[in-house]
Coordinates of N, CA and C in Angstrom, one line a residue:
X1 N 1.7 -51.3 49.2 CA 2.6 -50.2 48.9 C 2.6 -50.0 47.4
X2 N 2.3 -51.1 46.6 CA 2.6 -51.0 45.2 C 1.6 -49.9 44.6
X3 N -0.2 -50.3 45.2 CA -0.7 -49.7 44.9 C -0.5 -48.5 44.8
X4 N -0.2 -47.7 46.0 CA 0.0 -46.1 46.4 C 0.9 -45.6 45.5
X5 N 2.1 -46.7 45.8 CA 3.5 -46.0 44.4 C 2.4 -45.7 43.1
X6 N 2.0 -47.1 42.6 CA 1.2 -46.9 41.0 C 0.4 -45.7 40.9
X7 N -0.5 -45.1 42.0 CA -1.6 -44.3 42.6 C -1.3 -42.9 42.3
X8 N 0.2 -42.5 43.1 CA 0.7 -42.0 42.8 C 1.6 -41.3 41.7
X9 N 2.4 -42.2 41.1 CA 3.0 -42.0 39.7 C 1.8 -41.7 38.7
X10 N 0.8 -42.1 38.4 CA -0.4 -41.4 37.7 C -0.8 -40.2 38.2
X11 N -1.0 -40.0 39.5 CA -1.5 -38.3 39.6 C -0.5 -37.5 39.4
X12 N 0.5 -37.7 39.0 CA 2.0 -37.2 39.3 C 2.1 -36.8 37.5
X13 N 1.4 -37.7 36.8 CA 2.2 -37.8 35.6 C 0.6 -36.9 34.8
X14 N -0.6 -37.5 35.4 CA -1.6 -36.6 35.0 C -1.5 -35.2 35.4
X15 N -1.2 -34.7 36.6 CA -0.6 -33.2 37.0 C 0.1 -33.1 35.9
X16 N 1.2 -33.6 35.4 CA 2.2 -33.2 34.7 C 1.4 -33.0 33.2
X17 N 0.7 -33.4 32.6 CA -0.1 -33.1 31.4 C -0.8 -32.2 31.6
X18 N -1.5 -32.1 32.9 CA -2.1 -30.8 32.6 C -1.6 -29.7 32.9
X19 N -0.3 -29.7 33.0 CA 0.6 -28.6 33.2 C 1.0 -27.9 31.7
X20 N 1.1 -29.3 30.9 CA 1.8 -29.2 29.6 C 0.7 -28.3 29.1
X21 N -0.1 -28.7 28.7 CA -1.2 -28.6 28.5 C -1.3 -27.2 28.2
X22 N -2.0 -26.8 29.7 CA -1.9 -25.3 30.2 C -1.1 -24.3 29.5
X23 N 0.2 -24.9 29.6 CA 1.0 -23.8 28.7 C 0.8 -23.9 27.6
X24 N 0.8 -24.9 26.7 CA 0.6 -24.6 25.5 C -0.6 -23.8 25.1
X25 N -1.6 -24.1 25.8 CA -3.1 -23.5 25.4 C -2.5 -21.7 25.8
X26 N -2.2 -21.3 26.9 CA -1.5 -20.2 26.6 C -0.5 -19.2 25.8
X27 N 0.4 -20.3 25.9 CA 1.1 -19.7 24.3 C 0.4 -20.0 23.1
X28 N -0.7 -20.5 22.6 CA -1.3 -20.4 21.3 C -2.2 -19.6 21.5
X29 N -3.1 -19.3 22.5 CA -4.2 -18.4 22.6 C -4.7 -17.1 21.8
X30 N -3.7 -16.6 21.7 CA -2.9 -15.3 21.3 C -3.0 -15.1 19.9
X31 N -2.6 -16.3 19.1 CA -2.4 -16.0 18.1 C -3.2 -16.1 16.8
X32 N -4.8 -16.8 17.5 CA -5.4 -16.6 16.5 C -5.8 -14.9 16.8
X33 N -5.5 -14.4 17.2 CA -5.8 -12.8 17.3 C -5.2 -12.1 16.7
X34 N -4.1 -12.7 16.1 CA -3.4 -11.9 15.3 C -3.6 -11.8 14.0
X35 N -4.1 -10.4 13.5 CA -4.7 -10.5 12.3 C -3.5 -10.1 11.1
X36 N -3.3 -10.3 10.3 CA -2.8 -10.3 9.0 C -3.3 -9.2 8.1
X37 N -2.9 -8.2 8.0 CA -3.6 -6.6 7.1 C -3.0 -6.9 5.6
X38 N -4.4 -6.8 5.2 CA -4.3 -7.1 3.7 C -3.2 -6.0 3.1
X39 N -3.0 -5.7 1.8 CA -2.4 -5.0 1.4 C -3.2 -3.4 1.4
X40 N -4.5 -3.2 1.0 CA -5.4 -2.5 1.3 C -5.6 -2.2 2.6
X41 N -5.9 -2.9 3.3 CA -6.0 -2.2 5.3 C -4.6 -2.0 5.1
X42 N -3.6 -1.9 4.8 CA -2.0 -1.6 5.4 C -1.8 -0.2 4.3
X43 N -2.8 0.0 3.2 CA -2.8 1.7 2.6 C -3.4 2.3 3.6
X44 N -4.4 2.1 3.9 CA -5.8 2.6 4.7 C -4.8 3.0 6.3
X45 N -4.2 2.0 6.6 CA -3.9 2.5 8.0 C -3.0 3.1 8.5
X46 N -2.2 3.4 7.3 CA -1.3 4.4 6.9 C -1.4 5.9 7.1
X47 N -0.6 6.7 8.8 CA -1.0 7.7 9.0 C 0.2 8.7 8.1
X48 N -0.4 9.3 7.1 CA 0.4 9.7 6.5 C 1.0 11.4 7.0
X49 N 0.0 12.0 8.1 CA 0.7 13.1 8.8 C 1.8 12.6 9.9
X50 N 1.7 11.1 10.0 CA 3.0 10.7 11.2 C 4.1 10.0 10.4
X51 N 4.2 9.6 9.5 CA 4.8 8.9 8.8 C 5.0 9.3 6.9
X52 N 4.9 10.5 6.4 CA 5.3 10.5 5.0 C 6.3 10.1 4.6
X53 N 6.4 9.5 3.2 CA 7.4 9.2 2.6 C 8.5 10.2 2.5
X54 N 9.5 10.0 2.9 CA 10.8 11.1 2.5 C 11.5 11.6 1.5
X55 N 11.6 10.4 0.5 CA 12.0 10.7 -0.4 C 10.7 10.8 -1.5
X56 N 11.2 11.4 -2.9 CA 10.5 11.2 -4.1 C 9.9 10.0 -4.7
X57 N 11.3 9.1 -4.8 CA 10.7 8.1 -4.9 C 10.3 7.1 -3.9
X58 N 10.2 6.9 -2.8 CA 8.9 6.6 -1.7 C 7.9 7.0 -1.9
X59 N 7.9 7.9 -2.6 CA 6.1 8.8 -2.5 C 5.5 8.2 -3.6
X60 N 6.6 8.1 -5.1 CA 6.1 7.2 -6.1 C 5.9 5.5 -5.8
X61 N 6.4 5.1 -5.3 CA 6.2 3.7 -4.6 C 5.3 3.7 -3.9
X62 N 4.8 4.3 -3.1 CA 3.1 4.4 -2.0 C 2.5 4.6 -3.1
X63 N 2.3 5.5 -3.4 CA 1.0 5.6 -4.7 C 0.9 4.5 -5.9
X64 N 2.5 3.7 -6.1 CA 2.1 2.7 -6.8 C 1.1 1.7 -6.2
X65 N 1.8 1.7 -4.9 CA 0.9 0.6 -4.2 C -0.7 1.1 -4.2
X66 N -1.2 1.8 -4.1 CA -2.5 2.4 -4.0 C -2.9 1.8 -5.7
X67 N -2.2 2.2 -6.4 CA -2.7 2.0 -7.8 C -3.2 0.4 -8.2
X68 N -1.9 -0.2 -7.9 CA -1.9 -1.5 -7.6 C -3.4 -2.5 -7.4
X69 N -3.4 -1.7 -6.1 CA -4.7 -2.3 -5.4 C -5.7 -1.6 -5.9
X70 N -6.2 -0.5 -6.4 CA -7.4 -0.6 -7.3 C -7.8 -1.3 -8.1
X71 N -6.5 -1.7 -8.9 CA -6.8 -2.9 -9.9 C -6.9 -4.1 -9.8
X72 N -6.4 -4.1 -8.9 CA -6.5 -5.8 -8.2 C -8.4 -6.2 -7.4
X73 N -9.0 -5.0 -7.0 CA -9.7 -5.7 -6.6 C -9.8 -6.1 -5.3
X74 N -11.2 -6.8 -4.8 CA -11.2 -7.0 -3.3 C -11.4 -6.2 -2.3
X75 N -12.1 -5.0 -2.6 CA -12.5 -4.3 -1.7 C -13.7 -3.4 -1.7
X76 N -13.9 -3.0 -0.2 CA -15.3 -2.7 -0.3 C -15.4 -1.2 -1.1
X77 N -16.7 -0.5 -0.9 CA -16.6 0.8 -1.5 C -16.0 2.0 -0.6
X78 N -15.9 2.1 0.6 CA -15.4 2.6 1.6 C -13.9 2.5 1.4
X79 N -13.4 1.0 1.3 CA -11.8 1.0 1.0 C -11.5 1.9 0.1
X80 N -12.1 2.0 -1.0 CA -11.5 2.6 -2.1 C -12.0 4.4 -1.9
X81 N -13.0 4.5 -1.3 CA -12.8 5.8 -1.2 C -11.8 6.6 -0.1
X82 N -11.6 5.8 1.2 CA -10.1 5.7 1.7 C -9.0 5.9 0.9
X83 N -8.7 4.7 0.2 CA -7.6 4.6 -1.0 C -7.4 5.9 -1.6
X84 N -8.8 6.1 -2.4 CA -8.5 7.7 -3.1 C -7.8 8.7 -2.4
X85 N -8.2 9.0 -1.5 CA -8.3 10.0 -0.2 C -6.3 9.9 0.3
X86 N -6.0 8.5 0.5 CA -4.6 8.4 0.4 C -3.9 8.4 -0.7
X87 N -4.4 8.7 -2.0 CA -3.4 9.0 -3.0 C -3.4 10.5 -3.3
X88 N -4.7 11.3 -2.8 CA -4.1 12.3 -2.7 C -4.0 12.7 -1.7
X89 N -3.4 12.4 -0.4 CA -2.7 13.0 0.4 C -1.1 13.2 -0.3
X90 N -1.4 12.6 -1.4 CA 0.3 12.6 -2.1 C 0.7 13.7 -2.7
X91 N -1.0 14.3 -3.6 CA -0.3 15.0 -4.2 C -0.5 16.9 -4.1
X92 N 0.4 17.5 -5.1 CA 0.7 18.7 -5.2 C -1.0 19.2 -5.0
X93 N -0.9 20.6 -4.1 CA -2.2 21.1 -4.3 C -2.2 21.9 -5.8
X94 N -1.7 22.1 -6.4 CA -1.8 22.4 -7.6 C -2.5 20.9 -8.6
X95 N -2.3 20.1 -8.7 CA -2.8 19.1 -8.8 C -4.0 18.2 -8.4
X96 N -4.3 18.6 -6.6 CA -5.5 18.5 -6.2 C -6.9 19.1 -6.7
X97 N -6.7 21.1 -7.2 CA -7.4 21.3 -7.5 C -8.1 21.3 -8.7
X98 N -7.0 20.4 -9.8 CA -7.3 20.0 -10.4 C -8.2 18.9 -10.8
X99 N -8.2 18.3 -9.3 CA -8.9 17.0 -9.7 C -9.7 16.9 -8.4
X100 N -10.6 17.8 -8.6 CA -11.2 17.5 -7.0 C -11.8 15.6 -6.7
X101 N -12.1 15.9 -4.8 CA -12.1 14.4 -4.5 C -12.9 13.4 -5.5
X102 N -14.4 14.9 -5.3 CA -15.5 13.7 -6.1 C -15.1 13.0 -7.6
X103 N -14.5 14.2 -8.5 CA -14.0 13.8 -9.8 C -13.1 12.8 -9.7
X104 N -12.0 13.0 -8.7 CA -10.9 11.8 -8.9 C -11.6 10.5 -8.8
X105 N -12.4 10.4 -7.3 CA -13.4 9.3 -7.1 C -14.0 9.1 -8.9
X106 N -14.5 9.4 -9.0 CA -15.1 9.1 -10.7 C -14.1 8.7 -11.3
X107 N -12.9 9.4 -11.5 CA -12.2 9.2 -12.7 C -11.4 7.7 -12.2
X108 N -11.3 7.1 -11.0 CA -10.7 6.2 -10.4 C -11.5 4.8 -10.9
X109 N -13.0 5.2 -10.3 CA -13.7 4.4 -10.6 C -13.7 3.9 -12.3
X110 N -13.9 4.7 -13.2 CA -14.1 4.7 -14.6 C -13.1 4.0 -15.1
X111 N -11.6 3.8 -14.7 CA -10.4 3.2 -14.6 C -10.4 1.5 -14.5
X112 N -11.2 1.9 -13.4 CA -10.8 0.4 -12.7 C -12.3 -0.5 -13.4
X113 N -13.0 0.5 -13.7 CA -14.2 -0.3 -14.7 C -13.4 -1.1 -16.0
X114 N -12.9 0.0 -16.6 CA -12.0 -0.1 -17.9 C -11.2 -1.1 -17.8
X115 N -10.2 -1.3 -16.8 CA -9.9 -2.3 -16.9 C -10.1 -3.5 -16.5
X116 N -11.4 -3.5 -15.4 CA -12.1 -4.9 -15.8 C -12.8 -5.3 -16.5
X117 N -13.3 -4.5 -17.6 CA -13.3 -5.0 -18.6 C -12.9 -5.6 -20.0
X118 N -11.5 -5.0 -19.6 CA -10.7 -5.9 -20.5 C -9.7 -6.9 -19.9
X119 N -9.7 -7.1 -18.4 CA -9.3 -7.9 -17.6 C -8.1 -7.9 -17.6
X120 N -7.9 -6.5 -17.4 CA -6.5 -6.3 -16.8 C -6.2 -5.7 -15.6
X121 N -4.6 -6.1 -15.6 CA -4.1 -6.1 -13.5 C -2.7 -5.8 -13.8
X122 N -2.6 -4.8 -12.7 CA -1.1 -4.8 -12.8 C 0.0 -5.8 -12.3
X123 N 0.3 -6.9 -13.1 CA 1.2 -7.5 -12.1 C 2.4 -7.5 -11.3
X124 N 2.9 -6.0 -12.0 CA 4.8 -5.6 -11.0 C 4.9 -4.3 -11.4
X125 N 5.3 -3.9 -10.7 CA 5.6 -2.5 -10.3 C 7.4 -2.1 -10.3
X126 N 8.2 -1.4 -10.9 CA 9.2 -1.1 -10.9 C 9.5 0.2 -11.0
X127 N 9.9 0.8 -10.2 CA 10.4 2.0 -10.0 C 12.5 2.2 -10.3
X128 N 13.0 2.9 -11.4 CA 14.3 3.3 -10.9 C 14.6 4.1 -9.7
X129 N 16.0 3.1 -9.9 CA 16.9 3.5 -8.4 C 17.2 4.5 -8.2
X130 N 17.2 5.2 -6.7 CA 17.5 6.3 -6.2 C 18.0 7.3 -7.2
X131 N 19.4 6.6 -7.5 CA 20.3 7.2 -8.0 C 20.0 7.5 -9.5
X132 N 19.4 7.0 -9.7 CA 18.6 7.5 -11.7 C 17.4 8.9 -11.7
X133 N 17.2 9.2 -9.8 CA 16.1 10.3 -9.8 C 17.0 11.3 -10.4
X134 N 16.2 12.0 -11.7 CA 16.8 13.9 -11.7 C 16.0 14.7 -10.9
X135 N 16.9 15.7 -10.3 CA 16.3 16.4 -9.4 C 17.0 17.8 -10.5
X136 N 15.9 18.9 -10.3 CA 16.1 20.2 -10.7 C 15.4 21.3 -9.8
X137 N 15.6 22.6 -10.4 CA 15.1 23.4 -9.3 C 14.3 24.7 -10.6
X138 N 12.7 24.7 -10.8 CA 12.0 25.1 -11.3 C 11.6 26.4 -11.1
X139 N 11.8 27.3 -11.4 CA 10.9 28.5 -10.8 C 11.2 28.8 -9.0
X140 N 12.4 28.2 -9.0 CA 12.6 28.3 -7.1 C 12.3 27.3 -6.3
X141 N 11.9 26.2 -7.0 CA 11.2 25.2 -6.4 C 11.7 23.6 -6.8
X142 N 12.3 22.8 -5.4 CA 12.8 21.8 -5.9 C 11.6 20.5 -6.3
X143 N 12.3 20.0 -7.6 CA 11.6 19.2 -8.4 C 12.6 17.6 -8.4
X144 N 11.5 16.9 -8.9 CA 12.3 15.3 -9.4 C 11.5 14.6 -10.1
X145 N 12.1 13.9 -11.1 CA 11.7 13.1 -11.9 C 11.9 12.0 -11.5
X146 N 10.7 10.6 -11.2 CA 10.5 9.1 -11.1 C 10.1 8.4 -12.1
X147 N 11.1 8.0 -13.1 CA 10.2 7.2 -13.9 C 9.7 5.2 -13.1
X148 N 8.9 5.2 -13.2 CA 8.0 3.9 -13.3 C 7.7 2.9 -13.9
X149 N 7.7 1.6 -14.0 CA 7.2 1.0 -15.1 C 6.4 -0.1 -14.3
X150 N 5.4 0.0 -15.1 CA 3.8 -1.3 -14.6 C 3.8 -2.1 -15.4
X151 N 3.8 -3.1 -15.1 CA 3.9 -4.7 -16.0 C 1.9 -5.1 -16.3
X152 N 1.6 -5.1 -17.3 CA 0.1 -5.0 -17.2 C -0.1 -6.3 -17.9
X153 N -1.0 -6.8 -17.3 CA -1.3 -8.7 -17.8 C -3.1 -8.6 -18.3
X154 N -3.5 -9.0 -19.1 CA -4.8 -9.0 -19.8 C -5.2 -10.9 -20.7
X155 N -6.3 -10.4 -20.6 CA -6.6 -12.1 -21.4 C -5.9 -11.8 -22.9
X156 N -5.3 -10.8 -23.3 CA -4.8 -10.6 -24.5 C -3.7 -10.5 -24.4
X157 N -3.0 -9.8 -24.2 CA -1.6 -9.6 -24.1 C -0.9 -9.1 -22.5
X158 N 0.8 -8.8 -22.7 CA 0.9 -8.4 -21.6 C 1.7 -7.3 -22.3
X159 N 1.7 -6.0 -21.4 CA 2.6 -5.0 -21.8 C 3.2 -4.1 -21.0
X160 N 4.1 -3.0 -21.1 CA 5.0 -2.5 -19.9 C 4.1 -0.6 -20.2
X161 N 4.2 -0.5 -18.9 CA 3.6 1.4 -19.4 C 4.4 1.7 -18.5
X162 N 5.4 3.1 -19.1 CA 6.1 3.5 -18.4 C 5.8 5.0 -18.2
X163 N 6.1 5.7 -16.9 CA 5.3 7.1 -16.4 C 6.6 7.2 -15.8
X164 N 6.6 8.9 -15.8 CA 7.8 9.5 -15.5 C 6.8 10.9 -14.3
X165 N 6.9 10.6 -13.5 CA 5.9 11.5 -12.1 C 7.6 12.8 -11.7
X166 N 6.3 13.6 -11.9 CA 7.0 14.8 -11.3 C 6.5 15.5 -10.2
X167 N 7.4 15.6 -9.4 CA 7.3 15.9 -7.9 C 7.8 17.0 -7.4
X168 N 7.3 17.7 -6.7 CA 7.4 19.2 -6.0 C 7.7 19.5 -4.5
X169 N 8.8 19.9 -4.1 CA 9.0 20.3 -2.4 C 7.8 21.2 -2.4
X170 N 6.4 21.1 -1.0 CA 5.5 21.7 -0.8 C 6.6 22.7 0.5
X171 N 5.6 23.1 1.5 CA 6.3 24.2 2.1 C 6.6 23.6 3.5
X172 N 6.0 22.6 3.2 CA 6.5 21.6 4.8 C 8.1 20.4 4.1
X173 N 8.2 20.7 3.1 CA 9.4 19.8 2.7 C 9.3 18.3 2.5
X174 N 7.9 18.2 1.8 CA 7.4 16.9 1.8 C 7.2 16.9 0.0
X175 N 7.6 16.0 -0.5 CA 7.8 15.4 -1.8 C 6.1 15.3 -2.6
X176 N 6.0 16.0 -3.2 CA 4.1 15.6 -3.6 C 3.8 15.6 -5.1
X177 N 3.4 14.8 -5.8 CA 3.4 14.5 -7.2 C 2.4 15.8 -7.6
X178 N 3.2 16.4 -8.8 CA 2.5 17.2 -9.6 C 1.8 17.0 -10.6
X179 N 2.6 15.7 -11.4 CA 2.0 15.7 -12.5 C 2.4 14.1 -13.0
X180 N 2.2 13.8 -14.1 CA 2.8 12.7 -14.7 C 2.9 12.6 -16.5
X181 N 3.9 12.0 -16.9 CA 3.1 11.5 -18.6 C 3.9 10.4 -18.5
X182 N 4.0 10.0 -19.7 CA 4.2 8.8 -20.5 C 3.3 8.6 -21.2
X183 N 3.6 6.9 -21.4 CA 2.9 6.1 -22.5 C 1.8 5.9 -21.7

C-alpha cells in the first residue's frame, strides 16, 4: 500500500508542476512580443490627421520632439525622411511653400551634419507654460507666441538657444507654425 500512496503522491505532485508550469509559460509568452517604440517610431507613428496637437504649444512640443531626434541620431534614412514629412505636417502652408519637402530634407540634413560635427545634441527641451502663451489676432487671423529653450551640449561648451515660434489658426482650426526667430 505504501508503494501506491508514494506512486501516487509523485504523479499528483508532478501533474501539479506541470500545471505551474504551463501557466507561467503562458503568461510570459506574450511578452516578449511586446515591442518598446523608440522615440522615433513613436514620431513616425503618429497619425497626425487623427490626432493633432490642440493647442499651440503641443504643436511646439511635437516638433521639439522631432528636432530632438534629428540630433540625437539613430536612425535610418527613411526615418528621417518620415520625420521631415511630420514636422511639416506642422507647419503653416505659407511656410511650406517656403520650404519645399526636398529643400527642407537638405536643409535638415546640412543641420544635423553641422552638428555632428561639432558634436552637438540637444539635451532638454523646455517650452513656457500655457499661461506665458501671447495670443493676438493679426490681419483676422488668430496667432501665438511659444517661446522655447534647447539646452545644447558639445565637446566644448554647453549653451541655452532660445526660439519664440509663431503660430497661425489654419481653416480647419488647427495651430501650425509660421515662423520662428531667436538666438
Amino acid at each position: 500500500m505504501k508503494k501506491n500512496g508514494l506512486k501516487t503522491i509523485i504523479i499528483v505532485v508532478f501533474c501539479a508542476c506541470l500545471c505551474v508550469g504551463y501557466y507561467f509559460y503562458l503568461t510570459q509568452k506574450n511578452s516578449g512580443k511586446e515591442k518598446n517604440l523608440s522615440e522615433v517610431e513613436m514620431i513616425i507613428s503618429k497619425d497626425l490627421s487623427l490626432s493633432y496637437p490642440k493647442t499651440a504649444r503641443e504643436v511646439v512640443k511635437f516638433y521639439s520632439r522631432i528636432i530632438k531626434c534629428f540630433y540625437d541620431g539613430g536612425y535610418t534614412q527613411e526615418q528621417l525622411e518620415k520625420m521631415t514629412e511630420q514636422s511639416r505636417e506642422l507647419m503653416d502652408e505659407e511656410l511650406k511653400e517656403k520650404n519645399t519637402k526636398e529643400a527642407y530634407l537638405e536643409a535638415v540634413k546640412e543641420d544635423i551634419e553641422s552638428y555632428g560635427k561639432e558634436k552637438k545634441s540637444i539635451s532638454s527641451v523646455n517650452l513656457e507654460r500655457s499661461s506665458e502663451v501671447i495670443y493676438k489676432t493679426v490681419k483676422g487671423r488668430d496667432c501665438a507666441y511659444v517661446d522655447a529653450n534647447y539646452y545644447l551640449m558639445s565637446n566644448k561648451k554647453a549653451q541655452r538657444i532660445k526660439q519664440t515660434f509663431i503660430l497661425r489658426k489654419d481653416d480647419d482650426n488647427k495651430w501650425r507654425i509660421l515662423g520662428f526667430y531667436g538666438n
